[in-house]
Amino acid sequence: MSLEDLGSPAQRDRHQRILDATIALASAGGFEAVQMRAVAERADVALGTLYRYFPSKIHLLVSALGRELETTQARLDRTTVPGDSAADRVTHVLARTTRSLQRDPNLTEALTRAFMFADASVAQEIAVVGRHVSRMLTRAMRAPGAGDPGSGDPDAEPSEQEVAIAKVIADVWLASLVQWVTGRSSAADVGRSLDVAVRLLLR
């Protein structure tokens, strides 16, 4: 069931309770702790109702990732992103978002693994995640009042080139998070990888 299908306040409330329960379980125990029956019990919904909203655990967790990014985006929209260049501002947004995720390693592990495992059946949820990341990055590229020539109205429709750059940066970000949650790189390594990617693409 997509957000567009949630016509009544009761449906929206159930949807939020389900995502709240998913995030709480993931934060407590990571990917393995998120079981459909446990989510249904914590959210106080019938198991059949849960499956009508979310067909699988992967759908649940990728939707939760989308909501977390939406919350991050809303916070960023209320602030001025610091930085004298598009690269500086994008690096700031990524560093801030990454630090926030790293403060809750169990949740980040669950959300990242779900995104890794997602197949074509989760395309709608993946698209939502992609839109939020793209918006965060393209708005940072166009921050108002910046001194670099590429700045402009952050609310304007991004160009195809800006969207393409944001997608490549997002792919590097996800790959770096995967390495972090699997213990193959440190938090500092993630920061260095992102800094290199951003500087190369936005120089």
PDB file of C-alpha atoms in Angstrom:
ATOM      1  CA  MET A   1       0.000   0.000   0.000  1.00  0.00           C
ATOM      2  CA  SER A   2       1.549   3.274  -1.114  1.00  0.00           C
ATOM      3  CA  LEU A   3       1.273   6.557   0.770  1.00  0.00           C
ATOM      4  CA  GLU A   4      -1.158   7.720  -1.908  1.00  0.00           C
ATOM      5  CA  ASP A   5      -3.474   4.869  -0.917  1.00  0.00           C
ATOM      6  CA  LEU A   6      -3.652   6.008   2.713  1.00  0.00           C
ATOM      7  CA  GLY A   7      -6.873   7.935   2.407  1.00  0.00           C
ATOM      8  CA  SER A   8      -8.087   8.030   6.005  1.00  0.00           C
ATOM      9  CA  PRO A   9      -6.455   9.356   9.190  1.00  0.00           C
ATOM     10  CA  ALA A  10      -6.755   5.871  10.709  1.00  0.00           C
ATOM     11  CA  GLN A  11      -4.794   4.356   7.836  1.00  0.00           C
ATOM     12  CA  ARG A  12      -2.105   7.008   8.084  1.00  0.00           C
ATOM     13  CA  ASP A  13      -1.899   6.476  11.825  1.00  0.00           C
ATOM     14  CA  ARG A  14      -1.462   2.705  11.376  1.00  0.00           C
ATOM     15  CA  HIS A  15       1.186   3.320   8.730  1.00  0.00           C
ATOM     16  CA  GLN A  16       3.148   5.585  11.089  1.00  0.00           C
ATOM     17  CA  ARG A  17       2.815   3.163  14.011  1.00  0.00           C
ATOM     18  CA  ILE A  18       4.127   0.349  11.857  1.00  0.00           C
ATOM     19  CA  LEU A  19       7.167   2.375  10.785  1.00  0.00           C
ATOM     20  CA  ASP A  20       7.733   3.528  14.375  1.00  0.00           C
ATOM     21  CA  ALA A  21       7.703  -0.105  15.519  1.00  0.00           C
ATOM     22  CA  THR A  22      10.048  -1.130  12.716  1.00  0.00           C
ATOM     23  CA  ILE A  23      12.564   1.567  13.594  1.00  0.00           C
ATOM     24  CA  ALA A  24      12.386   0.758  17.309  1.00  0.00           C
ATOM     25  CA  LEU A  25      13.016  -2.950  16.727  1.00  0.00           C
ATOM     26  CA  ALA A  26      15.831  -2.252  14.249  1.00  0.00           C
ATOM     27  CA  SER A  27      17.451   0.208  16.632  1.00  0.00           C
ATOM     28  CA  ALA A  28      17.346  -2.351  19.425  1.00  0.00           C
ATOM     29  CA  GLY A  29      18.577  -5.389  17.509  1.00  0.00           C
ATOM     30  CA  GLY A  30      19.464  -4.637  13.906  1.00  0.00           C
ATOM     31  CA  PHE A  31      18.212  -6.373  10.779  1.00  0.00           C
ATOM     32  CA  GLU A  32      17.494  -9.738  12.405  1.00  0.00           C
ATOM     33  CA  ALA A  33      15.338  -8.179  15.120  1.00  0.00           C
ATOM     34  CA  VAL A  34      12.800  -6.907  12.588  1.00  0.00           C
ATOM     35  CA  GLN A  35      10.313  -9.751  12.238  1.00  0.00           C
ATOM     36  CA  MET A  36       6.860  -9.211  10.817  1.00  0.00           C
ATOM     37  CA  ARG A  37       5.027 -10.697  13.813  1.00  0.00           C
ATOM     38  CA  ALA A  38       7.080  -8.609  16.250  1.00  0.00           C
ATOM     39  CA  VAL A  39       6.373  -5.455  14.246  1.00  0.00           C
ATOM     40  CA  ALA A  40       2.643  -6.203  14.167  1.00  0.00           C
ATOM     41  CA  GLU A  41       2.538  -6.780  17.921  1.00  0.00           C
ATOM     42  CA  ARG A  42       4.507  -3.645  18.729  1.00  0.00           C
ATOM     43  CA  ALA A  43       2.413  -1.519  16.349  1.00  0.00           C
ATOM     44  CA  ASP A  44      -0.823  -3.064  17.687  1.00  0.00           C
ATOM     45  CA  VAL A  45      -2.080  -4.169  14.283  1.00  0.00           C
ATOM     46  CA  ALA A  46      -3.137  -7.564  12.991  1.00  0.00           C
ATOM     47  CA  LEU A  47      -0.467  -9.482  11.103  1.00  0.00           C
ATOM     48  CA  GLY A  48      -2.705  -9.584   8.018  1.00  0.00           C
ATOM     49  CA  THR A  49      -3.087  -5.809   8.178  1.00  0.00           C
ATOM     50  CA  LEU A  50       0.674  -5.400   8.334  1.00  0.00           C
ATOM     51  CA  TYR A  51       1.101  -7.511   5.193  1.00  0.00           C
ATOM     52  CA  ARG A  52      -1.474  -5.382   3.370  1.00  0.00           C
ATOM     53  CA  TYR A  53       0.622  -2.309   4.083  1.00  0.00           C
ATOM     54  CA  PHE A  54       4.037  -3.918   3.600  1.00  0.00           C
ATOM     55  CA  PRO A  55       4.419  -7.249   1.745  1.00  0.00           C
ATOM     56  CA  SER A  56       7.784  -8.077   3.335  1.00  0.00           C
ATOM     57  CA  LYS A  57      10.395  -7.096   5.870  1.00  0.00           C
ATOM     58  CA  ILE A  58      12.445  -5.515   3.085  1.00  0.00           C
ATOM     59  CA  HIS A  59       9.520  -3.301   2.076  1.00  0.00           C
ATOM     60  CA  LEU A  60       9.188  -2.295   5.728  1.00  0.00           C
ATOM     61  CA  LEU A  61      12.813  -1.345   6.217  1.00  0.00           C
ATOM     62  CA  VAL A  62      13.269   0.467   2.912  1.00  0.00           C
ATOM     63  CA  SER A  63      10.105   2.455   3.699  1.00  0.00           C
ATOM     64  CA  ALA A  64      11.564   3.251   7.118  1.00  0.00           C
ATOM     65  CA  LEU A  65      14.752   4.451   5.422  1.00  0.00           C
ATOM     66  CA  GLY A  66      12.658   6.699   3.212  1.00  0.00           C
ATOM     67  CA  ARG A  67      10.949   8.205   6.244  1.00  0.00           C
ATOM     68  CA  GLU A  68      14.259   8.764   8.044  1.00  0.00           C
ATOM     69  CA  LEU A  69      15.639  10.572   5.000  1.00  0.00           C
ATOM     70  CA  GLU A  70      12.450  12.613   4.677  1.00  0.00           C
ATOM     71  CA  THR A  71      12.909  13.751   8.287  1.00  0.00           C
ATOM     72  CA  THR A  72      16.555  14.626   7.601  1.00  0.00           C
ATOM     73  CA  GLN A  73      15.569  16.535   4.484  1.00  0.00           C
ATOM     74  CA  ALA A  74      12.934  18.514   6.389  1.00  0.00           C
ATOM     75  CA  ARG A  75      15.526  19.544   8.982  1.00  0.00           C
ATOM     76  CA  LEU A  76      17.940  20.619   6.263  1.00  0.00           C
ATOM     77  CA  ASP A  77      15.217  22.622   4.531  1.00  0.00           C
ATOM     78  CA  ARG A  78      14.857  24.731   7.678  1.00  0.00           C
ATOM     79  CA  THR A  79      18.547  25.642   7.817  1.00  0.00           C
ATOM     80  CA  THR A  80      21.161  27.304   5.648  1.00  0.00           C
ATOM     81  CA  VAL A  81      23.728  24.759   4.540  1.00  0.00           C
ATOM     82  CA  PRO A  82      27.202  26.183   5.160  1.00  0.00           C
ATOM     83  CA  GLY A  83      29.907  26.179   2.526  1.00  0.00           C
ATOM     84  CA  ASP A  84      31.407  28.459  -0.104  1.00  0.00           C
ATOM     85  CA  SER A  85      31.034  25.959  -2.936  1.00  0.00           C
ATOM     86  CA  ALA A  86      28.647  23.248  -4.065  1.00  0.00           C
ATOM     87  CA  ALA A  87      31.237  20.629  -3.063  1.00  0.00           C
ATOM     88  CA  ASP A  88      31.536  22.103   0.441  1.00  0.00           C
ATOM     89  CA  ARG A  89      27.775  22.138   0.941  1.00  0.00           C
ATOM     90  CA  VAL A  90      27.172  18.629  -0.402  1.00  0.00           C
ATOM     91  CA  THR A  91      30.017  17.308   1.755  1.00  0.00           C
ATOM     92  CA  HIS A  92      28.451  19.005   4.787  1.00  0.00           C
ATOM     93  CA  VAL A  93      25.029  17.448   4.110  1.00  0.00           C
ATOM     94  CA  LEU A  94      26.495  13.982   3.619  1.00  0.00           C
ATOM     95  CA  ALA A  95      28.724  14.236   6.695  1.00  0.00           C
ATOM     96  CA  ARG A  96      25.837  15.413   8.865  1.00  0.00           C
ATOM     97  CA  THR A  97      23.505  12.683   7.613  1.00  0.00           C
ATOM     98  CA  THR A  98      26.174   9.992   7.941  1.00  0.00           C
ATOM     99  CA  ARG A  99      27.038  11.012  11.508  1.00  0.00           C
ATOM    100  CA  SER A 100      23.353  10.856  12.404  1.00  0.00           C
ATOM    101  CA  LEU A 101      23.100   7.322  11.024  1.00  0.00           C
ATOM    102  CA  GLN A 102      26.325   6.193  12.678  1.00  0.00           C
ATOM    103  CA  ARG A 103      24.988   7.221  16.071  1.00  0.00           C
ATOM    104  CA  ASP A 104      22.501   4.347  15.760  1.00  0.00           C
ATOM    105  CA  PRO A 105      24.568   1.507  14.243  1.00  0.00           C
ATOM    106  CA  ASN A 106      21.885  -1.172  14.667  1.00  0.00           C
ATOM    107  CA  LEU A 107      19.306   0.888  12.815  1.00  0.00           C
ATOM    108  CA  THR A 108      21.780   1.846  10.095  1.00  0.00           C
ATOM    109  CA  GLU A 109      22.795  -1.790   9.659  1.00  0.00           C
ATOM    110  CA  ALA A 110      19.161  -2.839   9.255  1.00  0.00           C
ATOM    111  CA  LEU A 111      18.241  -0.066   6.824  1.00  0.00           C
ATOM    112  CA  THR A 112      21.393  -0.487   4.742  1.00  0.00           C
ATOM    113  CA  ARG A 113      21.085  -4.275   4.507  1.00  0.00           C
ATOM    114  CA  ALA A 114      17.456  -3.971   3.458  1.00  0.00           C
ATOM    115  CA  PHE A 115      18.371  -1.514   0.723  1.00  0.00           C
ATOM    116  CA  MET A 116      21.101  -3.903  -0.459  1.00  0.00           C
ATOM    117  CA  PHE A 117      18.706  -6.870  -0.569  1.00  0.00           C
ATOM    118  CA  ALA A 118      15.819  -5.006  -2.211  1.00  0.00           C
ATOM    119  CA  ASP A 119      14.727  -6.338  -5.605  1.00  0.00           C
ATOM    120  CA  ALA A 120      12.399  -5.062  -8.310  1.00  0.00           C
ATOM    121  CA  SER A 121       9.327  -5.642  -6.120  1.00  0.00           C
ATOM    122  CA  VAL A 122      10.549  -2.820  -3.857  1.00  0.00           C
ATOM    123  CA  ALA A 123      11.009  -0.368  -6.738  1.00  0.00           C
ATOM    124  CA  GLN A 124       8.436   2.102  -5.425  1.00  0.00           C
ATOM    125  CA  GLU A 125      10.063   2.325  -1.988  1.00  0.00           C
ATOM    126  CA  ILE A 126      13.543   2.572  -3.526  1.00  0.00           C
ATOM    127  CA  ALA A 127      12.337   5.421  -5.735  1.00  0.00           C
ATOM    128  CA  VAL A 128      11.147   7.325  -2.653  1.00  0.00           C
ATOM    129  CA  VAL A 129      14.574   6.927  -1.036  1.00  0.00           C
ATOM    130  CA  GLY A 130      16.225   8.097  -4.245  1.00  0.00           C
ATOM    131  CA  ARG A 131      14.017  11.185  -4.477  1.00  0.00           C
ATOM    132  CA  HIS A 132      14.833  12.249  -0.924  1.00  0.00           C
ATOM    133  CA  VAL A 133      18.588  11.795  -1.385  1.00  0.00           C
ATOM    134  CA  SER A 134      18.511  13.573  -4.744  1.00  0.00           C
ATOM    135  CA  ARG A 135      16.583  16.494  -3.261  1.00  0.00           C
ATOM    136  CA  MET A 136      19.008  16.837  -0.336  1.00  0.00           C
ATOM    137  CA  LEU A 137      22.032  16.850  -2.612  1.00  0.00           C
ATOM    138  CA  THR A 138      20.703  19.034  -5.420  1.00  0.00           C
ATOM    139  CA  ARG A 139      19.418  21.625  -2.933  1.00  0.00           C
ATOM    140  CA  ALA A 140      22.872  21.693  -1.331  1.00  0.00           C
ATOM    141  CA  MET A 141      24.438  22.250  -4.736  1.00  0.00           C
ATOM    142  CA  ARG A 142      22.175  25.286  -5.270  1.00  0.00           C
ATOM    143  CA  ALA A 143      22.236  26.821  -1.811  1.00  0.00           C
ATOM    144  CA  PRO A 144      21.225  30.518  -1.905  1.00  0.00           C
ATOM    145  CA  GLY A 145      23.735  33.239  -1.202  1.00  0.00           C
ATOM    146  CA  ALA A 146      26.764  31.084  -1.925  1.00  0.00           C
ATOM    147  CA  GLY A 147      29.710  32.587  -3.714  1.00  0.00           C
ATOM    148  CA  ASP A 148      30.299  29.943  -6.338  1.00  0.00           C
ATOM    149  CA  PRO A 149      28.968  30.375  -9.897  1.00  0.00           C
ATOM    150  CA  GLY A 150      26.859  27.217  -9.719  1.00  0.00           C
ATOM    151  CA  SER A 151      24.627  28.380  -6.903  1.00  0.00           C
ATOM    152  CA  GLY A 152      21.031  29.339  -7.510  1.00  0.00           C
ATOM    153  CA  ASP A 153      17.476  28.854  -6.335  1.00  0.00           C
ATOM    154  CA  PRO A 154      17.420  25.613  -4.288  1.00  0.00           C
ATOM    155  CA  ASP A 155      13.713  25.193  -5.007  1.00  0.00           C
ATOM    156  CA  ALA A 156      14.169  25.338  -8.781  1.00  0.00           C
ATOM    157  CA  GLU A 157      13.855  22.136 -10.755  1.00  0.00           C
ATOM    158  CA  PRO A 158      17.326  20.534 -10.858  1.00  0.00           C
ATOM    159  CA  SER A 159      18.971  20.014 -14.210  1.00  0.00           C
ATOM    160  CA  GLU A 160      19.577  16.566 -15.658  1.00  0.00           C
ATOM    161  CA  GLN A 161      23.277  16.987 -14.935  1.00  0.00           C
ATOM    162  CA  GLU A 162      22.628  17.862 -11.287  1.00  0.00           C
ATOM    163  CA  VAL A 163      20.369  14.846 -10.871  1.00  0.00           C
ATOM    164  CA  ALA A 164      22.969  12.601 -12.511  1.00  0.00           C
ATOM    165  CA  ILE A 165      25.709  13.905 -10.236  1.00  0.00           C
ATOM    166  CA  ALA A 166      23.492  13.430  -7.187  1.00  0.00           C
ATOM    167  CA  LYS A 167      22.815   9.819  -8.214  1.00  0.00           C
ATOM    168  CA  VAL A 168      26.512   8.990  -8.531  1.00  0.00           C
ATOM    169  CA  ILE A 169      27.263  10.599  -5.160  1.00  0.00           C
ATOM    170  CA  ALA A 170      24.356   8.701  -3.581  1.00  0.00           C
ATOM    171  CA  ASP A 171      25.690   5.425  -4.991  1.00  0.00           C
ATOM    172  CA  VAL A 172      29.125   6.112  -3.490  1.00  0.00           C
ATOM    173  CA  TRP A 173      27.460   7.027  -0.188  1.00  0.00           C
ATOM    174  CA  LEU A 174      25.495   3.779  -0.062  1.00  0.00           C
ATOM    175  CA  ALA A 175      28.562   1.707  -0.973  1.00  0.00           C
ATOM    176  CA  SER A 176      30.518   3.433   1.805  1.00  0.00           C
ATOM    177  CA  LEU A 177      27.732   2.746   4.319  1.00  0.00           C
ATOM    178  CA  VAL A 178      27.700  -0.916   3.285  1.00  0.00           C
ATOM    179  CA  GLN A 179      31.429  -1.140   3.950  1.00  0.00           C
ATOM    180  CA  TRP A 180      30.944   0.537   7.338  1.00  0.00           C
ATOM    181  CA  VAL A 181      28.076  -1.660   8.541  1.00  0.00           C
ATOM    182  CA  THR A 182      29.950  -4.802   7.463  1.00  0.00           C
ATOM    183  CA  GLY A 183      33.084  -3.734   9.314  1.00  0.00           C
ATOM    184  CA  ARG A 184      35.231  -3.297   6.214  1.00  0.00           C
ATOM    185  CA  SER A 185      35.845   0.405   6.738  1.00  0.00           C
ATOM    186  CA  SER A 186      35.802   2.939   9.551  1.00  0.00           C
ATOM    187  CA  ALA A 187      33.679   6.049   9.933  1.00  0.00           C
ATOM    188  CA  ALA A 188      36.726   8.070   8.906  1.00  0.00           C
ATOM    189  CA  ASP A 189      37.087   5.939   5.760  1.00  0.00           C
ATOM    190  CA  VAL A 190      33.479   6.710   4.839  1.00  0.00           C
ATOM    191  CA  GLY A 191      34.135  10.428   5.185  1.00  0.00           C
ATOM    192  CA  ARG A 192      37.259  10.276   3.041  1.00  0.00           C
ATOM    193  CA  SER A 193      35.522   8.287   0.270  1.00  0.00           C
ATOM    194  CA  LEU A 194      32.647  10.743   0.138  1.00  0.00           C
ATOM    195  CA  ASP A 195      34.952  13.748   0.140  1.00  0.00           C
ATOM    196  CA  VAL A 196      36.935  12.364  -2.810  1.00  0.00           C
ATOM    197  CA  ALA A 197      33.784  11.540  -4.801  1.00  0.00           C
ATOM    198  CA  VAL A 198      32.195  14.942  -4.189  1.00  0.00           C
ATOM    199  CA  ARG A 199      35.341  16.895  -5.031  1.00  0.00           C
ATOM    200  CA  LEU A 200      35.847  14.981  -8.272  1.00  0.00           C
ATOM    201  CA  LEU A 201      32.254  15.410  -9.409  1.00  0.00           C
ATOM    202  CA  LEU A 202      31.733  19.032  -8.344  1.00  0.00           C
ATOM    203  CA  ARG A 203      35.127  20.591  -8.931  1.00  0.00           C
TER     204      ARG A 203
END
